[in-house]
Coordinates of N, CA and C in Angstrom, one line a residue:
M1 N 0.8 -1.2 0.0 CA 0.0 0.0 0.0 C 0.9 1.2 0.0
S2 N 0.5 2.2 -0.8 CA 1.3 3.5 -0.9 C 1.1 4.3 0.3
N3 N 2.0 5.3 0.5 CA 1.8 6.3 1.6 C 0.5 7.0 1.4
E4 N 0.2 7.3 0.2 CA -1.1 8.1 -0.1 C -2.3 7.3 0.4
D5 N -2.3 6.0 0.0 CA -3.4 5.1 0.4 C -3.5 4.9 1.9
S6 N -2.4 4.8 2.6 CA -2.4 4.6 4.0 C -2.6 5.8 4.8
A7 N -2.4 7.0 4.2 CA -2.5 8.3 4.9 C -3.9 8.5 5.5
E8 N -4.9 8.3 4.7 CA -6.2 8.6 5.2 C -7.2 7.5 5.0
G9 N -6.7 6.4 4.5 CA -7.6 5.2 4.3 C -8.7 5.5 3.3
S10 N -9.9 5.1 3.6 CA -11.0 5.2 2.6 C -11.4 6.6 2.3
D11 N -11.0 7.5 3.2 CA -11.4 8.9 3.0 C -10.5 9.7 2.0
Y12 N -9.4 9.0 1.7 CA -8.4 9.7 0.8 C -8.8 9.5 -0.7
V13 N -8.9 10.7 -1.4 CA -9.2 10.6 -2.8 C -7.9 10.9 -3.6
Q14 N -7.4 9.8 -4.1 CA -6.0 9.9 -4.8 C -6.1 10.8 -6.0
S15 N -7.1 10.7 -6.8 CA -7.2 11.5 -8.0 C -7.2 13.0 -7.7
F16 N -7.9 13.4 -6.7 CA -8.0 14.8 -6.3 C -6.6 15.2 -5.8
A17 N -5.9 14.4 -5.1 CA -4.6 14.7 -4.6 C -3.6 14.9 -5.7
R18 N -3.7 14.0 -6.7 CA -2.8 14.1 -7.9 C -3.1 15.3 -8.7
G19 N -4.4 15.7 -8.8 CA -4.7 17.0 -9.5 C -4.1 18.2 -8.8
L20 N -4.1 18.2 -7.5 CA -3.5 19.3 -6.8 C -2.0 19.2 -7.0
A21 N -1.4 18.0 -7.1 CA 0.0 17.9 -7.3 C 0.4 18.4 -8.6
V22 N -0.4 18.3 -9.6 CA -0.2 18.8 -11.0 C -0.1 20.3 -10.9
I23 N -1.0 20.9 -10.2 CA -1.0 22.4 -10.0 C 0.3 22.8 -9.3
R24 N 0.7 22.1 -8.3 CA 1.9 22.4 -7.5 C 3.2 22.2 -8.3
A25 N 3.1 21.5 -9.4 CA 4.3 21.2 -10.2 C 4.9 22.5 -10.8
F26 N 4.0 23.5 -11.0 CA 4.4 24.8 -11.5 C 4.9 25.7 -10.4
D27 N 6.0 26.4 -10.6 CA 6.4 27.3 -9.6 C 7.2 28.5 -10.2
A28 N 7.8 29.3 -9.4 CA 8.5 30.5 -10.0 C 9.6 30.1 -10.9
E29 N 10.3 29.0 -10.6 CA 11.4 28.5 -11.4 C 10.9 27.7 -12.6
N30 N 9.7 27.2 -12.6 CA 9.1 26.4 -13.6 C 7.7 26.9 -14.0
P31 N 7.6 28.1 -14.5 CA 6.2 28.6 -14.8 C 5.6 27.9 -16.0
E32 N 6.4 27.3 -16.9 CA 5.9 26.6 -18.0 C 6.5 25.2 -18.1
L33 N 5.7 24.2 -18.3 CA 6.2 22.8 -18.3 C 5.6 22.0 -19.5
T34 N 6.4 21.1 -20.0 CA 5.8 20.2 -21.0 C 5.1 19.1 -20.3
L35 N 4.3 18.3 -21.0 CA 3.6 17.1 -20.4 C 4.6 16.2 -19.7
T36 N 5.7 15.9 -20.4 CA 6.7 15.0 -19.8 C 7.3 15.5 -18.5
E37 N 7.5 16.8 -18.5 CA 8.1 17.5 -17.3 C 7.1 17.4 -16.1
V38 N 5.8 17.6 -16.4 CA 4.8 17.6 -15.4 C 4.8 16.1 -14.9
S39 N 4.8 15.2 -15.8 CA 4.7 13.8 -15.4 C 5.9 13.4 -14.4
K40 N 7.1 13.9 -14.8 CA 8.3 13.6 -13.9 C 8.2 14.3 -12.6
R41 N 7.8 15.5 -12.6 CA 7.7 16.3 -11.3 C 6.7 15.7 -10.4
V42 N 5.6 15.2 -10.9 CA 4.5 14.7 -10.1 C 4.7 13.3 -9.8
G43 N 5.4 12.6 -10.7 CA 5.6 11.1 -10.4 C 4.4 10.3 -10.8
I44 N 3.7 10.6 -11.9 CA 2.6 9.8 -12.4 C 2.8 9.6 -13.9
P45 N 2.1 8.6 -14.5 CA 2.3 8.4 -15.9 C 1.9 9.6 -16.8
A46 N 2.5 9.7 -18.0 CA 2.2 10.8 -18.9 C 0.7 10.8 -19.2
A47 N 0.1 9.6 -19.4 CA -1.3 9.6 -19.8 C -2.2 10.2 -18.7
A48 N -1.9 9.9 -17.4 CA -2.6 10.5 -16.3 C -2.4 12.0 -16.2
S49 N -1.1 12.4 -16.4 CA -0.8 13.9 -16.4 C -1.6 14.6 -17.5
R50 N -1.7 14.0 -18.7 CA -2.4 14.6 -19.8 C -3.9 14.8 -19.4
R51 N -4.5 13.8 -18.8 CA -5.9 13.9 -18.4 C -6.1 15.0 -17.3
F52 N -5.2 15.1 -16.4 CA -5.3 16.2 -15.4 C -5.1 17.5 -16.0
L53 N -4.1 17.7 -16.9 CA -3.9 19.0 -17.5 C -5.0 19.4 -18.4
R54 N -5.6 18.5 -19.2 CA -6.7 18.8 -20.0 C -7.9 19.2 -19.2
T55 N -8.1 18.5 -18.1 CA -9.2 18.9 -17.2 C -9.1 20.3 -16.7
L56 N -7.8 20.6 -16.2 CA -7.5 21.9 -15.6 C -7.6 23.0 -16.7
Q57 N -7.3 22.6 -18.0 CA -7.4 23.6 -19.1 C -8.9 23.8 -19.4
T58 N -9.7 22.8 -19.4 CA -11.1 23.0 -19.6 C -11.7 23.9 -18.6
L59 N -11.3 23.7 -17.3 CA -11.8 24.5 -16.2 C -11.2 25.9 -16.2
G60 N -10.2 26.2 -17.0 CA -9.6 27.5 -17.0 C -8.5 27.8 -16.1
Y61 N -8.0 26.7 -15.5 CA -6.8 26.9 -14.5 C -5.5 26.7 -15.2
V62 N -5.5 26.2 -16.4 CA -4.2 26.0 -17.1 C -4.4 26.4 -18.6
R63 N -3.4 27.0 -19.2 CA -3.4 27.3 -20.6 C -2.2 26.6 -21.3
T64 N -2.3 26.4 -22.6 CA -1.2 25.7 -23.3 C -1.1 26.3 -24.7
D65 N 0.1 26.2 -25.3 CA 0.3 26.6 -26.6 C 0.4 25.4 -27.5
G66 N 0.1 24.2 -27.0 CA 0.2 23.0 -27.7 C 1.3 22.1 -27.2
R67 N 2.4 22.8 -26.7 CA 3.5 22.0 -26.1 C 3.8 22.3 -24.7
L68 N 3.8 23.6 -24.3 CA 4.0 24.0 -23.0 C 2.7 24.3 -22.2
F69 N 2.6 24.0 -21.0 CA 1.5 24.3 -20.1 C 1.9 25.3 -19.1
A70 N 0.9 26.1 -18.6 CA 1.2 27.1 -17.6 C -0.1 27.4 -16.9
L71 N 0.0 27.8 -15.6 CA -1.2 28.1 -14.8 C -1.7 29.5 -15.3
T72 N -3.0 29.7 -15.1 CA -3.6 31.0 -15.3 C -4.0 31.6 -14.0
P73 N -4.2 33.0 -14.0 CA -4.6 33.6 -12.8 C -5.8 33.0 -12.1
R74 N -6.6 32.2 -12.8 CA -7.8 31.7 -12.2 C -7.5 30.7 -11.0
V75 N -6.3 30.3 -10.9 CA -6.0 29.4 -9.7 C -6.2 30.2 -8.4
L76 N -6.2 31.5 -8.5 CA -6.5 32.3 -7.3 C -7.9 32.1 -6.9
E77 N -8.8 31.7 -7.8 CA -10.2 31.5 -7.4 C -10.4 30.2 -6.6
L78 N -9.4 29.4 -6.4 CA -9.5 28.2 -5.6 C -9.9 28.6 -4.2
G79 N -9.8 29.8 -3.8 CA -10.3 30.3 -2.5 C -9.6 31.6 -2.1
F80 N -10.4 32.5 -1.6 CA -9.8 33.8 -1.2 C -8.9 33.6 0.1
S81 N -9.1 32.4 0.8 CA -8.2 32.1 1.9 C -6.8 31.8 1.3
Y82 N -6.8 31.1 0.2 CA -5.5 30.9 -0.4 C -4.9 32.2 -0.9
L83 N -5.7 33.0 -1.5 CA -5.3 34.3 -2.0 C -4.7 35.1 -0.8
S84 N -5.4 35.1 0.3 CA -4.9 35.8 1.5 C -3.6 35.2 2.0
A85 N -3.5 33.9 1.9 CA -2.2 33.2 2.3 C -1.0 33.7 1.5
L86 N -1.3 34.0 0.2 CA -0.3 34.5 -0.7 C 0.1 36.0 -0.3
S87 N -0.8 36.6 0.5 CA -0.6 38.0 0.9 C -0.6 39.0 -0.2
L88 N -1.2 38.6 -1.4 CA -1.2 39.5 -2.5 C -2.0 40.8 -2.3
P89 N -3.3 40.6 -1.9 CA -4.1 41.9 -1.6 C -3.5 42.7 -0.5
E90 N -3.1 42.0 0.6 CA -2.6 42.7 1.8 C -1.3 43.4 1.4
M91 N -0.5 42.8 0.6 CA 0.8 43.4 0.2 C 0.6 44.6 -0.7
M92 N -0.4 44.5 -1.6 CA -0.7 45.6 -2.5 C -1.4 46.7 -1.9
Q93 N -2.2 46.5 -0.8 CA -3.1 47.5 -0.3 C -2.4 48.8 0.1
P94 N -1.2 48.8 0.8 CA -0.6 50.1 1.1 C -0.1 50.8 -0.1
H95 N 0.3 50.1 -1.2 CA 0.7 50.8 -2.4 C -0.5 51.5 -3.1
L96 N -1.7 50.8 -3.1 CA -2.9 51.3 -3.7 C -3.4 52.5 -2.9
E97 N -3.3 52.4 -1.5 CA -3.7 53.5 -0.7 C -2.8 54.8 -0.9
K98 N -1.5 54.5 -1.1 CA -0.6 55.6 -1.3 C -0.9 56.3 -2.6
L99 N -1.2 55.5 -3.7 CA -1.5 56.1 -5.0 C -2.8 56.8 -4.9
S100 N -3.8 56.2 -4.3 CA -5.1 56.9 -4.2 C -5.0 58.2 -3.5
H101 N -4.2 58.3 -2.4 CA -4.1 59.5 -1.7 C -3.4 60.6 -2.5
A102 N -2.4 60.1 -3.3 CA -1.6 61.1 -4.1 C -2.5 61.7 -5.2
L103 N -3.3 60.9 -5.8 CA -4.1 61.3 -7.0 C -5.5 61.7 -6.6
E104 N -5.9 61.4 -5.3 CA -7.3 61.6 -4.9 C -8.3 61.0 -5.8
E105 N -8.0 59.8 -6.2 CA -8.9 59.0 -7.1 C -9.0 57.6 -6.6
S106 N -10.0 56.8 -7.1 CA -10.2 55.4 -6.7 C -9.2 54.6 -7.4
V107 N -8.6 53.6 -6.7 CA -7.6 52.7 -7.3 C -8.0 51.3 -7.0
S108 N -7.8 50.4 -8.0 CA -8.2 49.0 -7.8 C -7.2 48.1 -8.4
A109 N -7.3 46.8 -8.1 CA -6.5 45.7 -8.6 C -7.4 44.6 -9.0
A110 N -7.1 43.9 -10.1 CA -8.0 42.8 -10.5 C -7.2 41.7 -11.3
V111 N -7.7 40.5 -11.3 CA -7.1 39.4 -12.0 C -8.1 39.0 -13.1
L112 N -7.7 38.1 -14.0 CA -8.5 37.7 -15.1 C -9.2 36.4 -14.8
S113 N -10.4 36.2 -15.1 CA -11.2 35.0 -14.9 C -12.0 34.8 -16.1
D114 N -11.6 33.9 -17.0 CA -12.2 33.7 -18.3 C -12.3 35.0 -19.0
A115 N -13.4 35.5 -19.4 CA -13.5 36.8 -20.1 C -13.9 37.9 -19.2
D116 N -13.8 37.7 -17.9 CA -14.1 38.8 -17.0 C -12.8 39.2 -16.2
I117 N -12.9 40.3 -15.5 CA -12.0 40.7 -14.5 C -12.6 40.5 -13.1
V118 N -11.9 40.1 -12.1 CA -12.4 40.0 -10.8 C -11.5 40.9 -9.9
Y119 N -12.2 41.8 -9.1 CA -11.5 42.7 -8.2 C -11.0 42.0 -7.0
V120 N -9.7 42.2 -6.7 CA -9.1 41.6 -5.6 C -8.6 42.6 -4.5
A121 N -8.6 43.9 -4.9 CA -8.2 44.9 -3.9 C -8.8 46.2 -4.5
R122 N -9.1 47.1 -3.6 CA -9.7 48.4 -4.0 C -9.6 49.5 -2.9
V123 N -9.3 50.7 -3.4 CA -9.4 51.9 -2.5 C -10.3 52.9 -3.1
P124 N -11.5 53.0 -2.7 CA -12.5 53.9 -3.3 C -12.4 55.3 -2.6
T125 N -12.5 56.3 -3.4 CA -12.6 57.7 -2.9 C -14.0 58.2 -2.9
R126 N -14.8 57.9 -3.9 CA -16.2 58.3 -4.0 C -16.8 57.4 -5.1
R127 N -18.1 57.3 -5.0 CA -18.8 56.4 -6.0 C -18.9 57.1 -7.3
I128 N -18.3 56.5 -8.3 CA -18.3 57.2 -9.7 C -19.0 56.3 -10.7
M129 N -19.5 55.1 -10.2 CA -20.3 54.2 -11.1 C -21.7 54.0 -10.5
T130 N -22.6 53.7 -11.3 CA -24.0 53.4 -10.8 C -24.0 52.0 -10.1
V131 N -23.0 51.2 -10.4 CA -22.9 49.9 -9.8 C -21.8 49.9 -8.7
G132 N -22.1 49.5 -7.5 CA -21.1 49.4 -6.5 C -20.0 48.4 -6.8
I133 N -18.8 48.7 -6.4 CA -17.7 47.7 -6.7 C -17.1 47.3 -5.3
T134 N -17.0 46.0 -5.1 CA -16.4 45.4 -3.9 C -15.5 44.3 -4.3
I135 N -14.7 43.7 -3.4 CA -13.9 42.6 -3.7 C -14.7 41.5 -4.2
G136 N -14.3 40.9 -5.4 CA -15.1 39.9 -6.0 C -16.0 40.3 -7.1
T137 N -16.2 41.6 -7.3 CA -17.0 42.2 -8.4 C -16.4 41.8 -9.7
R138 N -17.2 41.5 -10.7 CA -16.8 41.0 -12.0 C -17.3 42.0 -13.0
F139 N -16.4 42.3 -14.0 CA -16.8 43.1 -15.2 C -16.3 42.4 -16.4
P140 N -16.9 42.7 -17.6 CA -16.4 42.1 -18.9 C -15.0 42.7 -19.1
A141 N -14.0 41.9 -19.4 CA -12.6 42.3 -19.6 C -12.5 43.2 -20.8
H142 N -13.3 43.0 -21.9 CA -13.1 43.7 -23.1 C -13.4 45.2 -23.0
A143 N -14.2 45.6 -21.9 CA -14.7 47.0 -21.8 C -14.0 47.7 -20.6
T144 N -12.9 47.1 -20.1 CA -12.2 47.7 -18.9 C -10.7 47.8 -19.2
S145 N -10.1 48.8 -18.6 CA -8.7 49.0 -18.8 C -7.9 47.9 -18.2
M146 N -8.3 47.4 -17.0 CA -7.5 46.3 -16.4 C -7.7 45.0 -17.2
G147 N -8.9 44.8 -17.7 CA -9.1 43.6 -18.6 C -8.3 43.6 -19.8
R148 N -8.1 44.8 -20.4 CA -7.3 44.9 -21.7 C -5.8 44.6 -21.4
V149 N -5.4 45.1 -20.2 CA -4.0 44.9 -19.8 C -3.8 43.4 -19.6
L150 N -4.7 42.7 -18.9 CA -4.6 41.3 -18.6 C -4.7 40.4 -19.9
V151 N -5.6 40.7 -20.7 CA -5.8 39.9 -21.9 C -4.7 40.2 -22.9
S152 N -4.2 41.4 -23.0 CA -3.1 41.7 -24.0 C -1.8 40.9 -23.7
D153 N -1.7 40.5 -22.4 CA -0.5 39.7 -22.0 C -0.6 38.2 -22.3
L154 N -1.8 37.8 -22.7 CA -2.0 36.3 -23.0 C -1.2 36.0 -24.3
P155 N -0.8 34.7 -24.4 CA -0.3 34.2 -25.7 C -1.4 34.4 -26.8
S156 N -0.9 34.6 -28.0 CA -1.9 34.9 -29.1 C -3.0 33.9 -29.2
R157 N -2.7 32.6 -29.1 CA -3.7 31.6 -29.3 C -4.7 31.7 -28.1
E158 N -4.2 31.9 -26.9 CA -5.1 31.9 -25.8 C -6.0 33.2 -25.9
R159 N -5.4 34.3 -26.3 CA -6.2 35.5 -26.5 C -7.3 35.3 -27.5
D160 N -6.9 34.7 -28.6 CA -7.9 34.4 -29.7 C -9.1 33.5 -29.2
R161 N -8.7 32.5 -28.4 CA -9.7 31.6 -27.9 C -10.6 32.3 -26.9
L162 N -10.0 33.2 -26.1 CA -10.8 33.9 -25.1 C -11.8 34.9 -25.8
L163 N -11.3 35.6 -26.8 CA -12.2 36.6 -27.5 C -13.3 35.9 -28.3
A164 N -12.9 34.7 -28.9 CA -13.9 33.9 -29.7 C -15.1 33.5 -28.8
G165 N -14.8 33.2 -27.6 CA -15.8 32.6 -26.7 C -16.5 33.7 -25.8
A166 N -16.0 34.9 -25.9 CA -16.5 36.0 -25.0 C -17.8 36.6 -25.6
D167 N -18.6 37.1 -24.7 CA -19.7 37.9 -25.1 C -19.3 39.4 -25.2
L168 N -18.9 39.9 -26.3 CA -18.4 41.2 -26.5 C -19.6 42.2 -26.5
A169 N -20.2 42.3 -25.4 CA -21.5 43.1 -25.3 C -21.2 44.6 -25.5
R170 N -22.1 45.3 -26.1 CA -21.9 46.8 -26.3 C -22.6 47.4 -25.0
L171 N -21.8 47.8 -24.1 CA -22.3 48.3 -22.8 C -22.7 49.8 -22.9
T172 N -22.0 50.5 -23.8 CA -22.3 51.9 -24.1 C -22.0 52.0 -25.6
E173 N -22.4 53.2 -26.1 CA -22.1 53.5 -27.6 C -20.7 53.5 -27.9
R174 N -19.8 53.6 -26.9 CA -18.3 53.7 -27.1 C -17.6 52.3 -27.0
T175 N -18.3 51.3 -26.5 CA -17.7 50.0 -26.3 C -17.2 49.4 -27.6
L176 N -15.9 49.0 -27.6 CA -15.3 48.2 -28.7 C -15.9 46.8 -28.7
T177 N -16.6 46.4 -29.7 CA -17.1 45.0 -29.8 C -16.6 44.3 -31.0
S178 N -16.0 44.9 -31.9 CA -15.4 44.3 -33.1 C -14.1 43.5 -32.7
P179 N -14.1 42.2 -33.0 CA -12.9 41.4 -32.6 C -11.6 42.0 -33.3
A180 N -11.7 42.5 -34.5 CA -10.6 43.0 -35.2 C -10.1 44.3 -34.5
E181 N -11.0 45.2 -34.2 CA -10.7 46.4 -33.6 C -10.1 46.2 -32.2
L182 N -10.7 45.2 -31.5 CA -10.3 44.9 -30.1 C -8.9 44.3 -30.1
N183 N -8.6 43.4 -31.1 CA -7.3 42.8 -31.2 C -6.3 43.9 -31.5
A184 N -6.6 44.9 -32.4 CA -5.6 45.9 -32.7 C -5.4 46.8 -31.4
E185 N -6.4 47.0 -30.6 CA -6.2 47.8 -29.4 C -5.4 47.0 -28.4
L186 N -5.6 45.7 -28.3 CA -4.8 44.8 -27.4 C -3.4 44.8 -27.8
E187 N -3.1 44.8 -29.1 CA -1.7 44.8 -29.5 C -1.0 46.2 -29.1
R188 N -1.8 47.3 -29.2 CA -1.3 48.6 -28.8 C -1.0 48.6 -27.3
V189 N -1.9 48.0 -26.5 CA -1.8 48.0 -25.1 C -0.6 47.2 -24.7
R190 N -0.4 46.0 -25.4 CA 0.8 45.2 -25.0 C 2.1 45.9 -25.3
D191 N 2.1 46.6 -26.4 CA 3.3 47.3 -26.8 C 3.6 48.5 -25.9
Q192 N 2.6 49.3 -25.5 CA 2.9 50.4 -24.7 C 2.9 50.2 -23.2
G193 N 2.3 49.0 -22.8 CA 2.3 48.6 -21.4 C 1.2 49.2 -20.5
W194 N 0.2 49.8 -21.1 CA -0.9 50.3 -20.3 C -2.1 50.5 -21.2
A195 N -3.3 50.6 -20.6 CA -4.5 50.8 -21.3 C -5.4 51.9 -20.7
L196 N -6.1 52.6 -21.6 CA -7.0 53.7 -21.2 C -8.3 53.4 -21.8
V197 N -9.4 53.5 -21.0 CA -10.7 53.2 -21.5 C -11.6 54.4 -21.0
D198 N -12.3 55.0 -22.0 CA -13.1 56.2 -21.8 C -14.5 55.9 -22.1
G199 N -15.4 55.7 -21.1 CA -16.8 55.6 -21.3 C -17.2 54.3 -22.0
E200 N -16.4 53.2 -22.0 CA -16.8 52.0 -22.6 C -17.5 51.0 -21.7
L201 N -17.2 51.1 -20.4 CA -17.9 50.3 -19.4 C -19.2 51.0 -18.9
E202 N -19.0 52.3 -18.7 CA -20.2 53.2 -18.3 C -19.8 54.6 -18.7
I203 N -20.8 55.3 -19.3 CA -20.6 56.7 -19.8 C -20.2 57.5 -18.6
G204 N -19.2 58.4 -18.8 CA -18.7 59.2 -17.7 C -17.6 58.7 -16.9
L205 N -17.3 57.4 -17.1 CA -16.2 56.7 -16.3 C -15.0 56.5 -17.2
R206 N -13.9 57.0 -16.7 CA -12.6 56.8 -17.3 C -11.6 56.0 -16.4
S207 N -10.8 55.2 -17.0 CA -9.8 54.5 -16.2 C -8.5 54.2 -17.0
I208 N -7.4 54.2 -16.3 CA -6.2 53.9 -16.9 C -5.5 52.8 -16.1
A209 N -4.9 51.8 -16.7 CA -4.4 50.6 -16.0 C -3.1 50.1 -16.6
T210 N -2.3 49.4 -15.7 CA -1.1 48.8 -16.2 C -1.0 47.5 -15.4
G211 N 0.0 46.6 -15.9 CA 0.1 45.3 -15.3 C 1.2 45.2 -14.3
V212 N 1.1 44.3 -13.3 CA 2.1 44.0 -12.4 C 2.6 42.6 -12.8
R213 N 3.9 42.5 -13.0 CA 4.5 41.3 -13.5 C 5.2 40.5 -12.4
G214 N 5.0 39.2 -12.4 CA 5.7 38.3 -11.5 C 7.1 38.0 -11.9
R215 N 7.7 37.1 -11.2 CA 9.1 36.8 -11.4 C 9.3 36.1 -12.8
D216 N 8.3 35.5 -13.4 CA 8.4 34.9 -14.7 C 8.1 35.9 -15.8
G217 N 7.9 37.2 -15.5 CA 7.7 38.2 -16.5 C 6.3 38.3 -17.0
R218 N 5.4 37.5 -16.5 CA 4.0 37.5 -17.0 C 3.2 38.4 -16.0
V219 N 2.1 39.1 -16.6 CA 1.3 39.9 -15.8 C 0.4 39.0 -14.9
V220 N 0.5 39.3 -13.6 CA -0.2 38.5 -12.6 C -1.5 39.2 -12.1
V221 N -1.4 40.5 -12.1 CA -2.5 41.3 -11.7 C -2.4 42.7 -12.3
A222 N -3.6 43.3 -12.6 CA -3.6 44.7 -13.1 C -4.0 45.7 -12.1
V223 N -3.5 46.9 -12.2 CA -3.9 47.9 -11.3 C -4.4 49.1 -12.1
N224 N -5.4 49.8 -11.6 CA -5.9 51.0 -12.3 C -6.3 52.2 -11.5
V225 N -6.4 53.3 -12.1 CA -7.0 54.5 -11.5 C -8.2 54.9 -12.3
S226 N -9.3 55.1 -11.5 CA -10.6 55.4 -12.1 C -11.0 56.8 -11.8
T227 N -11.6 57.5 -12.7 CA -12.0 58.9 -12.5 C -13.2 59.2 -13.3
S228 N -13.8 60.3 -12.9 CA -15.0 60.8 -13.7 C -14.6 61.6 -14.8
A229 N -15.3 61.6 -15.9 CA -15.0 62.4 -17.1 C -15.1 63.9 -16.8
S230 N -15.8 64.2 -15.8 CA -16.0 65.6 -15.4 C -14.8 66.2 -14.7
A231 N -13.8 65.3 -14.3 CA -12.7 65.7 -13.5 C -11.7 66.5 -14.3
G232 N -11.7 66.3 -15.7 CA -10.8 67.0 -16.5 C -10.6 66.3 -17.8
P233 N -9.8 66.8 -18.7 CA -9.5 66.2 -20.0 C -8.9 64.8 -19.9
V234 N -9.2 64.0 -20.9 CA -8.6 62.6 -20.9 C -7.1 62.6 -20.8
E235 N -6.5 63.6 -21.4 CA -5.0 63.7 -21.4 C -4.4 63.8 -20.0
M236 N -5.2 64.2 -19.0 CA -4.8 64.3 -17.7 C -4.4 62.9 -17.1
L237 N -5.2 61.9 -17.5 CA -4.8 60.5 -17.1 C -3.5 60.1 -17.5
I238 N -3.1 60.5 -18.8 CA -1.8 60.1 -19.3 C -0.7 60.9 -18.7
E239 N -0.9 62.2 -18.6 CA 0.2 63.2 -18.2 C 0.4 63.2 -16.7
S240 N -0.7 63.1 -15.9 CA -0.6 63.2 -14.5 C -0.7 61.8 -13.8
H241 N -1.7 61.0 -14.2 CA -1.9 59.8 -13.4 C -1.0 58.6 -13.8
L242 N -0.8 58.5 -15.1 CA 0.0 57.3 -15.6 C 1.4 57.2 -15.0
P243 N 2.2 58.2 -14.9 CA 3.5 58.1 -14.3 C 3.5 57.5 -12.9
K244 N 2.5 58.0 -12.1 CA 2.4 57.5 -10.7 C 1.9 56.1 -10.7
L245 N 1.0 55.8 -11.6 CA 0.5 54.4 -11.7 C 1.6 53.4 -12.1
L246 N 2.4 53.8 -13.0 CA 3.5 52.9 -13.4 C 4.5 52.8 -12.3
E247 N 4.8 53.8 -11.6 CA 5.7 53.8 -10.4 C 5.2 52.8 -9.4
T248 N 3.9 52.9 -9.1 CA 3.2 52.0 -8.1 C 3.4 50.5 -8.5
A249 N 3.1 50.3 -9.8 CA 3.2 48.9 -10.3 C 4.7 48.4 -10.1
R250 N 5.7 49.2 -10.4 CA 7.1 48.7 -10.2 C 7.4 48.5 -8.7
E251 N 6.8 49.3 -7.8 CA 7.0 49.1 -6.4 C 6.4 47.8 -5.9
I252 N 5.2 47.5 -6.5 CA 4.5 46.2 -6.1 C 5.4 45.0 -6.7
E253 N 5.9 45.2 -7.9 CA 6.7 44.1 -8.4 C 8.0 43.9 -7.6
A254 N 8.5 44.9 -7.0 CA 9.7 44.8 -6.2 C 9.4 44.0 -4.9
D255 N 8.2 44.3 -4.4 CA 7.7 43.5 -3.2 C 7.5 42.0 -3.5
L256 N 6.9 41.8 -4.7 CA 6.7 40.4 -5.2 C 8.0 39.7 -5.3
E257 N 9.0 40.4 -5.8 CA 10.3 39.8 -6.0 C 10.9 39.4 -4.6
M258 N 10.8 40.3 -3.7 CA 11.3 40.1 -2.4 C 10.6 38.9 -1.7
L259 N 9.3 38.8 -1.9 CA 8.6 37.7 -1.3 C 8.7 36.4 -2.1
G260 N 9.4 36.4 -3.3 CA 9.6 35.3 -4.1 C 8.4 34.8 -4.8
K261 N 7.5 35.8 -5.2 CA 6.2 35.5 -5.9 C 6.4 35.6 -7.4

């Protein structure tokens, strides 16, 4: 009898344990792995590894380019207790509060979940949307600055798959819904490293966002500054808010590096 079988007797679900082991096979030093590498690291046959990886891919926890596999930010959804254990929101919160105080605007952070963004941290200054935003609030990624930053960092195939399956709803008359136009905008966002959305999620709401990269160089979370269109010209976001936003993102990255994330 294996150690696994004897550990918990009839209450032990070996397939579930192996699925978790497949997730744990990825780390900072090994953010992308082949099927063979996963099999070796977990210690299970390649056929079993393939089934676990394909299941995780179907559920949105793993992405692949056909050869290499990698985790997606959706693993954070396995539980906010796990997210807290990573200290990501807690670690980011002082930086977001500092930025919000400096700009006197609302500041948020979000991760990607399928075709939506999910808020994981927020510092509101005043209500500028008709819908209240709290931790866990979801919005369509295509109409948000943080969503465009997160989607733009995906590999081309994964991005195409996401856009093909997404409901590119026209939330206002300004919302980009054409896949071709959206792809062109995502390319621009990826090249410049930030995104600005003006009235596409809700008329009168503007936001500018950038990504925070982990040790593997991939965007793990997006941060943004939101403001009302009545606060001033849209150029103000680029000239005044963007430099401080980019500085905040780099400070968060430095903390992630120190924590080994």
